[in-house]
C-alpha positions as YAML, in Angstrom:
chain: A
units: angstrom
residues:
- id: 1
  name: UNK
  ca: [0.00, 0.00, 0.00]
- id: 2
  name: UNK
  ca: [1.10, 3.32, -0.52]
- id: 3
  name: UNK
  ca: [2.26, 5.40, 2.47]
- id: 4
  name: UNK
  ca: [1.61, 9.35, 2.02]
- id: 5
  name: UNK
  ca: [4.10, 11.18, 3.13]
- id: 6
  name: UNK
  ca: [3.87, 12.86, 7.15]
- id: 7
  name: UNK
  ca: [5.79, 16.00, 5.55]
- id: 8
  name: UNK
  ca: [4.21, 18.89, 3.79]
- id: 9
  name: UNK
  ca: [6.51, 20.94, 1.93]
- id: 10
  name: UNK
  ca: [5.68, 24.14, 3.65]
- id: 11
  name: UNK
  ca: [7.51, 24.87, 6.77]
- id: 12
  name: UNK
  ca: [10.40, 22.19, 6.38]
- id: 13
  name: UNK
  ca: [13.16, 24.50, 5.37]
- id: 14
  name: UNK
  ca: [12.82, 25.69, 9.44]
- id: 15
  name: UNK
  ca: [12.37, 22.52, 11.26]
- id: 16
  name: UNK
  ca: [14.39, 20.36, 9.24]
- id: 17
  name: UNK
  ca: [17.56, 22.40, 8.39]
- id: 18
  name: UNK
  ca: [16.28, 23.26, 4.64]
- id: 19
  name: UNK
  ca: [15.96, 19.67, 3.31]
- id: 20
  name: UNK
  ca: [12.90, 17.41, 2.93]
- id: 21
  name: UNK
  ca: [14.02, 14.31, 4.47]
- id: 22
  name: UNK
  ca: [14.27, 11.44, 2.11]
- id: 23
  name: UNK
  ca: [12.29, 8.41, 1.25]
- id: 24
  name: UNK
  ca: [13.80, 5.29, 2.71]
- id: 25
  name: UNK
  ca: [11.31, 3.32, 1.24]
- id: 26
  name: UNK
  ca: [13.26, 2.60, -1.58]
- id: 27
  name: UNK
  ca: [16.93, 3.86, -0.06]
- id: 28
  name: UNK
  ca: [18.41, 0.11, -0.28]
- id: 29
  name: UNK
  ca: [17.99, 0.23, -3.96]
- id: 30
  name: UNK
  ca: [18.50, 4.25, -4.61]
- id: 31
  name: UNK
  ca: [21.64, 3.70, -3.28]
- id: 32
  name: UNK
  ca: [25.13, 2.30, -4.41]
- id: 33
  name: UNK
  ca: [25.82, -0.37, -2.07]
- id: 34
  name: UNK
  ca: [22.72, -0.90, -0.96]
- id: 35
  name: UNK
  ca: [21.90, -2.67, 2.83]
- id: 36
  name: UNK
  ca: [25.70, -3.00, 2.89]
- id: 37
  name: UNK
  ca: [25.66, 1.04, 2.45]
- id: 38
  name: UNK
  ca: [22.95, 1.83, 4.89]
- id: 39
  name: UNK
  ca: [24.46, -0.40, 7.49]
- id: 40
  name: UNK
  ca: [27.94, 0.81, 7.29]
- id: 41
  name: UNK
  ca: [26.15, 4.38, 7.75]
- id: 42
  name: UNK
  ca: [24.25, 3.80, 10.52]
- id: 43
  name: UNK
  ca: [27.33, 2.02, 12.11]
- id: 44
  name: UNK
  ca: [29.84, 4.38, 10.89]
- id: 45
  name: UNK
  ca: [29.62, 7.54, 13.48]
- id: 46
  name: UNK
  ca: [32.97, 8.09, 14.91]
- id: 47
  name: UNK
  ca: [34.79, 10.80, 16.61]
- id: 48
  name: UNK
  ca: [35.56, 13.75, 14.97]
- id: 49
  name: UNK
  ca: [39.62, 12.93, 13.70]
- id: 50
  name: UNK
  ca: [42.15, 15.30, 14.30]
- id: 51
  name: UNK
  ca: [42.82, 17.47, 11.52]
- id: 52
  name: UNK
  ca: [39.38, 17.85, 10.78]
- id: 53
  name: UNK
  ca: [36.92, 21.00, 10.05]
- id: 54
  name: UNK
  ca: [34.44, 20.95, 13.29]
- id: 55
  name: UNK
  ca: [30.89, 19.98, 11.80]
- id: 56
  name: UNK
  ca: [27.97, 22.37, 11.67]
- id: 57
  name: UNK
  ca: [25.65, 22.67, 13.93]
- id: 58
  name: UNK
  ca: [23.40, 20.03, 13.78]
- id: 59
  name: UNK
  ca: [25.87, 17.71, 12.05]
- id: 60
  name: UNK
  ca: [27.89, 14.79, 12.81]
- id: 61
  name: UNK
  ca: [31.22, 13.11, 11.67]
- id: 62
  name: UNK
  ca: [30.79, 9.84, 9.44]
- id: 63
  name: UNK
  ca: [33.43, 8.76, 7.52]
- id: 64
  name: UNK
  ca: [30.69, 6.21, 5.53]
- id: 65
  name: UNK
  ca: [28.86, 9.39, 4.21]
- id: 66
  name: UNK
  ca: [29.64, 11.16, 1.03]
- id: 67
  name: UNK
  ca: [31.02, 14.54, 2.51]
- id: 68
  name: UNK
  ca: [31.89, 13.23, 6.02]
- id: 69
  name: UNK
  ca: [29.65, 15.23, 7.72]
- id: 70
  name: UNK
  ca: [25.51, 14.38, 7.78]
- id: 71
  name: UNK
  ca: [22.42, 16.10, 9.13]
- id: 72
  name: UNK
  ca: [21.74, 12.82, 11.10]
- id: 73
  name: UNK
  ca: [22.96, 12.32, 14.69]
- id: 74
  name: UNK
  ca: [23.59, 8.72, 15.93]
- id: 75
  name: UNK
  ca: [20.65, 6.87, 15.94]
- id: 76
  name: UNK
  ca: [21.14, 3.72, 17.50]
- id: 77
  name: UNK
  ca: [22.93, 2.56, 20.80]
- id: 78
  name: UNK
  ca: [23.42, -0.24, 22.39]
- id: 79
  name: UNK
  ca: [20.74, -1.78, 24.69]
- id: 80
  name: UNK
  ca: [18.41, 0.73, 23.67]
- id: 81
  name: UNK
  ca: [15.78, -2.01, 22.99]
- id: 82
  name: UNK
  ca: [15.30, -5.08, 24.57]
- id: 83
  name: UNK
  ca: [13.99, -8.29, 22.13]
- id: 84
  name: UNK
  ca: [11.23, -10.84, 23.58]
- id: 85
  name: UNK
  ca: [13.77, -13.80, 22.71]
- id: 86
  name: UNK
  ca: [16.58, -12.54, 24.51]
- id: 87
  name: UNK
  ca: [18.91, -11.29, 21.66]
- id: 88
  name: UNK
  ca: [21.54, -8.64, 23.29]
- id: 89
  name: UNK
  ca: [20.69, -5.28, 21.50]
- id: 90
  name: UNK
  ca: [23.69, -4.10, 19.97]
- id: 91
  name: UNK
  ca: [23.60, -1.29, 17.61]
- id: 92
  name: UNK
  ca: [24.65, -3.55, 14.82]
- id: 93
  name: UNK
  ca: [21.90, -5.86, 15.40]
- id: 94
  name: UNK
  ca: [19.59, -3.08, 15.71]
- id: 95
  name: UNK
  ca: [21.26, -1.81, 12.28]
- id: 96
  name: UNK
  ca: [20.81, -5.11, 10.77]
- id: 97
  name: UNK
  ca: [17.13, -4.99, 11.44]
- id: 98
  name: UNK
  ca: [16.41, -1.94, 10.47]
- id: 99
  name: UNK
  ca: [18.77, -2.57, 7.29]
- id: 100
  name: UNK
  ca: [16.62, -5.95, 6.44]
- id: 101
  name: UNK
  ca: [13.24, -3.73, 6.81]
- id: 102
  name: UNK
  ca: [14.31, -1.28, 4.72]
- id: 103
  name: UNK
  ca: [14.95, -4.08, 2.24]
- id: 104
  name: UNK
  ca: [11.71, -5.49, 2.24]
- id: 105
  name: UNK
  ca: [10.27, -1.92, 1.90]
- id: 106
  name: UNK
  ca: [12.06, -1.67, -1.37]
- id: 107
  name: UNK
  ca: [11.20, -5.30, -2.57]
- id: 108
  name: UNK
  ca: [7.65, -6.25, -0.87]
- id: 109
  name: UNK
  ca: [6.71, -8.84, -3.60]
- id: 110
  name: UNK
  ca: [10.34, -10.52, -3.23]
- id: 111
  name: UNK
  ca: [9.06, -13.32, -1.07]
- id: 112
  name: UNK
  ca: [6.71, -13.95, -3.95]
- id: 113
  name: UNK
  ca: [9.09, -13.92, -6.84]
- id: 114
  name: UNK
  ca: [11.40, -16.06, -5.08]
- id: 115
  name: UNK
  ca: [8.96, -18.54, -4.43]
- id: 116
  name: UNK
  ca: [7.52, -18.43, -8.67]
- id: 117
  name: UNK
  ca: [11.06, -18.72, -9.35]
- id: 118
  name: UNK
  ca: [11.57, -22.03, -7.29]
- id: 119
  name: UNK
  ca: [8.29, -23.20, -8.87]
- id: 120
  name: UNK
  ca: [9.34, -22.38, -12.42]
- id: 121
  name: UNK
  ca: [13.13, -24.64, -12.02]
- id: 122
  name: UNK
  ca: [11.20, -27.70, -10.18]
- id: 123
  name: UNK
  ca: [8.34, -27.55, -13.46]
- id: 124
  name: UNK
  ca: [11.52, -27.25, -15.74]
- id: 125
  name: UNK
  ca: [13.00, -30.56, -14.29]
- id: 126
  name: UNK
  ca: [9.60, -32.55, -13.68]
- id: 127
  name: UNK
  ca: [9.13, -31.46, -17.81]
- id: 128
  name: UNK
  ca: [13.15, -32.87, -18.67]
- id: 129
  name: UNK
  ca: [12.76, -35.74, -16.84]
- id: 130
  name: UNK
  ca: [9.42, -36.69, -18.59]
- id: 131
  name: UNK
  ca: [11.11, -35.47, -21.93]
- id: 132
  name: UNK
  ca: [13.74, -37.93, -21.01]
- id: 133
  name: UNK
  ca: [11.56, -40.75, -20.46]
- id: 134
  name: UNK
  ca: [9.74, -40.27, -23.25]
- id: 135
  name: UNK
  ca: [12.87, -40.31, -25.79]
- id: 136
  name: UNK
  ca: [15.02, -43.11, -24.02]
- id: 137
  name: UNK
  ca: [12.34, -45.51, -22.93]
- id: 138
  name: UNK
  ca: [9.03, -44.98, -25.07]
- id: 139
  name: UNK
  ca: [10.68, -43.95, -28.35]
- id: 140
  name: UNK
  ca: [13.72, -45.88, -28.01]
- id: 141
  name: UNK
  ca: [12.54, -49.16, -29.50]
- id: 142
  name: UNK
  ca: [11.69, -46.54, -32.70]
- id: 143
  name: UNK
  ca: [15.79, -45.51, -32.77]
- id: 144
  name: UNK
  ca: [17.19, -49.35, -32.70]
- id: 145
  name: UNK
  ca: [15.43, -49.56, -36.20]
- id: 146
  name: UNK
  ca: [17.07, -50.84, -39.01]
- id: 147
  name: UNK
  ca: [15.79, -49.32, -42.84]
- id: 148
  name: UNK
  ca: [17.15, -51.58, -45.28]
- id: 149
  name: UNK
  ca: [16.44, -50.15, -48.55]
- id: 150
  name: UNK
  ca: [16.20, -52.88, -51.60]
- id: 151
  name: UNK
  ca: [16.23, -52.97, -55.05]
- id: 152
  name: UNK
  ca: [13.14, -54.40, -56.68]
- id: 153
  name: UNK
  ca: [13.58, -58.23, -57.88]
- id: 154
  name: UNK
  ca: [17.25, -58.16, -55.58]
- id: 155
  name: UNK
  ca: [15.49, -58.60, -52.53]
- id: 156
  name: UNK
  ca: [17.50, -61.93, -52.07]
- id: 157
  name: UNK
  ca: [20.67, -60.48, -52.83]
- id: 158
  name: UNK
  ca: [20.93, -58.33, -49.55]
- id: 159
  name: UNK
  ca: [23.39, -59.51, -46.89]
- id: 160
  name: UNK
  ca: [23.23, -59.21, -43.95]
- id: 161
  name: UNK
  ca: [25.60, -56.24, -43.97]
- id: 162
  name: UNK
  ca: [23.55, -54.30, -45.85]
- id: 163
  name: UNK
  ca: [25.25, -54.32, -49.32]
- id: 164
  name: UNK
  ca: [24.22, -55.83, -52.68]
- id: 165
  name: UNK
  ca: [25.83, -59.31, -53.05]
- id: 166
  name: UNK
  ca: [27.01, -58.84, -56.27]
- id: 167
  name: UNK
  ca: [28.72, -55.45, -55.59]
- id: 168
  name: UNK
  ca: [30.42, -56.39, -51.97]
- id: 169
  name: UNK
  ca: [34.21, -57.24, -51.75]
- id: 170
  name: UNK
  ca: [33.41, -59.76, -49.35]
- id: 171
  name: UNK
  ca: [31.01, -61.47, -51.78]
- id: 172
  name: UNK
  ca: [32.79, -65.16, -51.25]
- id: 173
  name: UNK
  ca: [32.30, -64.85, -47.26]
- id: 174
  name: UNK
  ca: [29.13, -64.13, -47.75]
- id: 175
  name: UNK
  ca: [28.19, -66.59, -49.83]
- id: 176
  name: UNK
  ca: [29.82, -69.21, -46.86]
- id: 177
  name: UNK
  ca: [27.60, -67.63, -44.40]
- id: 178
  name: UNK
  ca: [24.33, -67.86, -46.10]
- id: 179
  name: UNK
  ca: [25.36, -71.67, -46.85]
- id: 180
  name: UNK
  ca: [25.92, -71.99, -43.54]
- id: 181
  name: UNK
  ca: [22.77, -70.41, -42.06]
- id: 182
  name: UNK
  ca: [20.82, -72.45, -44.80]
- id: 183
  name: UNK
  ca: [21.97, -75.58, -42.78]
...
């Protein structure tokens, strides 16, 4: 379903330091890196290195962000939820979640596709392995075949390697085996 957005484009450039904030519905795919990106950035706040111009107000040090410096505090701290089954809250768990939601916000039928695309490689093997039934043991009687084309009023004359008596180069053996399968 669509989600409208809670922001109305008058009165942001006050509260929210000039800048409508972004749509992180779809900021796993908008962005290079994706849930590896987003991760490292919400993992990635460090203390300000010497050498360094002293952020704006309002702004913190990340060394994942393009420009070092963002317009987003640290968000997430350790222990700062607690989960039902006992996992310890880190802040990169807590990143990792959020990270994995995010994903599915930019991919909701994903679940689905994944799931057609299992269906479509087990209906591609069920339909080989009937194809190769059908070709080795129902047709295969029809390959072992033998065409033996004759000459009309020669029909005798055919050995039994396939060539015209009186043209083969074997034509005495021949003549020795049909003797010998006459008796």
């Amino acid at each position: 379903d669509f989600m409208p957005s809670p922001y109305v484009s008058s009165g942001i450039n006050a509260e929210y330091g000039g800048a409508l904030p972004p749509d992180l519905t779809l900021i796993t795919i908008a962005r290079e890196g994706g849930s590896d990106y987003l991760f490292s950035l919400l993992n990635g706040y460090e203390p300000l290195p010497a050498g360094e111009n002293e952020p704006s107000e309002g702004q913190a040090y990340n060394p994942y962000f393009h420009g070092y410096y963002i317009g987003m505090a640290q968000q997430l701290y350790n222990e700062s939820v607690d989960y039902e089954d006992g996992t310890i809250p880190y802040a990169s768990q807590l990143a990792k979640d959020v990270c994995e939601y995010l994903a599915w916000t930019s991919h909701p039928y994903m679940d689905e596709a994944k799931l057609y695309g299992i269906k479509a490689v087990a209906s591609f093997a069920v339909l080989t392995g009937i194809a190769y039934y059908m070709m080795r043991v129902k047709r295969g009687h029809m390959r072992l075949r033998r065409i033996a084309f004759t000459v009309p009023g020669k029909e005798k004359e055919i050995s039994a390697n396939g060539n015209l008596s009186n043209f083969s180069k074997y034509k005495e053996v021949d003549q020795a085996l049909d003797k010998w399968s006459r008796k």
